[in-house]
Coordinates of C-alpha atoms and ligand atoms in Angstrom, one line a residue:
M1 CA -2.9 68.0 -2.3
R2 CA -6.5 66.7 -3.3
P3 CA -9.6 67.8 -1.7
P4 CA -11.3 64.9 0.3
E5 CA -15.1 64.0 -0.8
D6 CA -16.4 65.7 2.2
C7 CA -14.3 68.8 1.9
K8 CA -15.7 71.6 4.0
R9 CA -13.0 74.6 3.5
C10 CA -15.5 76.9 2.0
A11 CA -19.3 77.0 1.9
L12 CA -19.8 75.6 -1.4
C13 CA -20.0 72.3 0.2
H14 CA -23.1 72.8 1.0
G15 CA -25.0 72.9 -2.4
R16 CA -22.6 70.6 -4.1
A17 CA -23.6 66.9 -5.2
N18 CA -19.9 66.0 -5.7
V19 CA -16.4 67.6 -5.7
V20 CA -15.4 68.1 -9.2
M21 CA -11.8 66.6 -9.7
P22 CA -9.5 67.1 -12.5
D23 CA -10.0 65.5 -15.7
G24 CA -7.5 64.5 -18.8
D25 CA -3.6 63.2 -18.6
P26 CA -2.5 64.4 -14.8
D27 CA 1.2 64.5 -16.1
S28 CA 0.5 66.7 -19.1
P29 CA 2.4 69.6 -19.4
I30 CA -0.7 71.9 -20.2
A31 CA -3.2 72.8 -18.0
F32 CA -6.8 74.1 -18.8
V33 CA -8.1 76.3 -15.7
G34 CA -11.8 77.0 -15.9
E35 CA -14.1 78.9 -13.4
A36 CA -16.2 76.4 -11.5
P37 CA -17.9 73.6 -12.2
G38 CA -21.8 74.2 -13.5
A39 CA -24.9 71.9 -13.2
K40 CA -23.6 69.2 -15.5
E41 CA -20.5 69.1 -13.9
D42 CA -21.6 68.7 -10.6
A43 CA -24.1 65.8 -11.4
A44 CA -21.1 64.1 -13.3
G45 CA -18.3 64.9 -10.9
R46 CA -16.2 65.8 -13.9
P47 CA -15.1 69.2 -15.2
F48 CA -16.1 70.8 -18.5
V49 CA -18.6 68.2 -19.4
G50 CA -21.5 70.5 -20.2
S51 CA -22.0 73.1 -23.2
S52 CA -18.6 74.9 -22.4
G53 CA -17.0 71.8 -22.3
K54 CA -18.2 70.4 -25.8
V55 CA -17.1 73.8 -27.1
L56 CA -13.4 73.2 -25.2
T57 CA -13.0 69.9 -26.4
K58 CA -13.6 70.4 -30.1
L59 CA -11.4 73.4 -30.2
L60 CA -8.8 71.2 -28.5
E61 CA -9.0 68.6 -31.2
E62 CA -9.3 70.9 -34.0
E63 CA -5.8 72.2 -32.9
G64 CA -4.4 69.2 -32.3
L65 CA -4.6 68.6 -28.7
E66 CA -6.9 65.3 -27.3
R67 CA -8.8 66.2 -24.4
S68 CA -7.5 63.2 -22.6
K69 CA -3.9 64.2 -23.3
V70 CA -4.2 67.6 -21.3
F71 CA -5.0 68.5 -17.8
I72 CA -8.3 70.3 -17.1
T73 CA -9.3 71.8 -13.6
N74 CA -11.1 74.7 -12.1
T75 CA -10.0 77.2 -9.6
V76 CA -12.9 75.8 -7.3
K77 CA -13.8 72.1 -7.4
C78 CA -17.5 72.4 -6.1
R79 CA -20.5 74.3 -8.0
P80 CA -21.3 77.8 -6.7
P81 CA -25.1 78.2 -6.4
G82 CA -27.0 79.5 -9.4
N83 CA -23.6 79.4 -11.4
R84 CA -22.6 82.4 -9.7
E85 CA -18.8 83.2 -9.9
P86 CA -16.9 82.0 -7.2
T87 CA -16.0 84.6 -4.4
Q88 CA -12.4 85.2 -3.5
E89 CA -12.8 83.6 -0.2
E90 CA -14.0 80.5 -2.1
M91 CA -11.4 80.5 -4.6
D92 CA -8.5 81.0 -1.8
A93 CA -10.0 78.2 0.2
C94 CA -9.5 75.8 -3.0
L95 CA -6.1 77.6 -4.0
P96 CA -3.6 75.1 -2.4
C97 CA -5.3 72.5 -4.0
L98 CA -5.0 74.5 -7.3
E99 CA -1.6 74.9 -6.9
S100 CA -0.6 71.5 -6.2
E101 CA -2.4 70.6 -9.5
L102 CA -0.5 73.0 -11.6
E103 CA 2.9 73.3 -10.0
N104 CA 4.7 70.9 -12.5
R105 CA 3.1 72.0 -15.7
K106 CA 4.8 74.2 -18.4
V107 CA 1.7 76.3 -19.6
V108 CA -1.4 76.9 -18.1
V109 CA -4.2 78.5 -20.1
T110 CA -6.8 80.2 -18.0
L111 CA -10.4 80.0 -19.2
G112 CA -12.3 83.2 -18.0
R113 CA -11.7 86.1 -15.7
S114 CA -11.9 84.1 -12.4
A115 CA -9.1 82.1 -13.4
A116 CA -6.9 84.6 -14.6
K117 CA -7.7 86.6 -11.5
D118 CA -7.2 83.6 -9.0
L119 CA -3.8 82.8 -10.6
L120 CA -2.7 86.4 -11.0
R121 CA -3.7 87.9 -7.7
R122 CA -4.8 90.9 -9.4
P123 CA -7.9 92.2 -11.0
I124 CA -8.2 91.4 -14.7
V125 CA -10.0 93.3 -17.4
M126 CA -10.2 90.4 -20.2
K127 CA -10.0 92.4 -23.3
D128 CA -6.2 93.9 -22.0
E129 CA -4.9 90.8 -21.1
V130 CA -6.5 87.8 -23.3
N131 CA -3.7 85.9 -25.3
R132 CA -0.6 87.9 -23.7
P133 CA 1.4 85.4 -22.0
Q134 CA 2.6 85.9 -18.8
K135 CA 4.9 84.4 -16.1
I136 CA 3.8 83.0 -13.0
T137 CA 5.6 81.0 -9.8
I138 CA 4.2 78.5 -8.4
R139 CA 6.1 76.7 -5.3
G140 CA 9.3 78.0 -6.6
K141 CA 8.7 76.9 -10.0
E142 CA 7.9 79.2 -13.0
I143 CA 5.2 78.4 -15.4
V144 CA 3.7 80.3 -18.5
L145 CA 0.1 81.6 -18.3
I146 CA -1.8 82.4 -21.3
P147 CA -5.4 84.0 -20.3
A148 CA -8.1 83.0 -22.6
Y149 CA -11.9 83.5 -22.9
H150 CA -14.0 81.1 -21.2
P151 CA -15.6 78.9 -23.9
A152 CA -19.3 80.2 -22.3
A153 CA -18.4 83.7 -23.8
S154 CA -18.4 81.9 -27.5
F155 CA -22.1 81.5 -27.2
Y156 CA -22.6 85.5 -27.1
N157 CA -19.7 86.4 -29.3
R158 CA -18.6 84.3 -32.5
T159 CA -15.3 85.8 -32.6
V160 CA -14.4 84.4 -29.2
K161 CA -13.9 80.9 -30.4
E162 CA -11.3 82.1 -32.7
S163 CA -9.5 84.2 -30.0
I164 CA -9.3 80.6 -27.7
R165 CA -8.1 78.9 -30.7
E166 CA -5.1 81.2 -30.8
S167 CA -4.8 80.7 -27.0
I168 CA -4.5 76.8 -27.5
R169 CA -2.1 77.4 -30.5
S170 CA 0.2 79.9 -28.7
A171 CA 0.1 77.2 -25.6
R172 CA 1.4 74.4 -28.1
T173 CA 4.2 76.7 -29.1
Y174 CA 5.4 77.2 -25.4
L175 CA 5.8 73.3 -25.4
E176 CA 6.7 72.3 -28.8
G177 CA 8.5 75.6 -30.0
P178 CA 7.3 77.8 -33.2
Ligands
URA1 N1 -17.8 76.0 -16.6 C1 -16.0 75.9 -15.8 O1 -15.7 77.2 -15.9 N2 -15.8 75.0 -15.3 C2 -16.5 73.7 -16.0 O2 -15.9 72.9 -15.3 C3 -17.8 74.0 -16.7 C4 -18.3 75.1 -17.0

């Protein structure tokens, strides 16, 4: 299920310029799920093209994964005003789209608290969950979920990049074996 360009399933439709659809390889077994589009993503209509995207793209490449070979999406496809976190209601409105995007993946790396909360369906304390793989079931299919920090958190804390690197490595071992 794909949101139409004029999607009005939630109030985020009022402030957006574009519905930001996924990027990368639609058939990739690995998906990265961010929180929500920011200003650059809203303008470009592509996820992770701003400063967080630069961090993510570089880490992926350093770990041997080309950005174009993985699937990249967000919990919600429209930019929340002022870059606030999406509400539960907004994430719920977009969940059928997210589930259809993820249902055939092997591994999903959630970037930040919102994405982990959305897919694990419970409150998340990041420091307790990061890099602890869990299993989720989407439409009857089991998927490994690896909670990772959001790339934007690396702007304030230098250890975060290494933690995200570890998440990417861990995701690769689920795909390729140790
Ligand atoms: N942050 C996100 O969570 N997603 C984007 O697409 C860009 C920044």
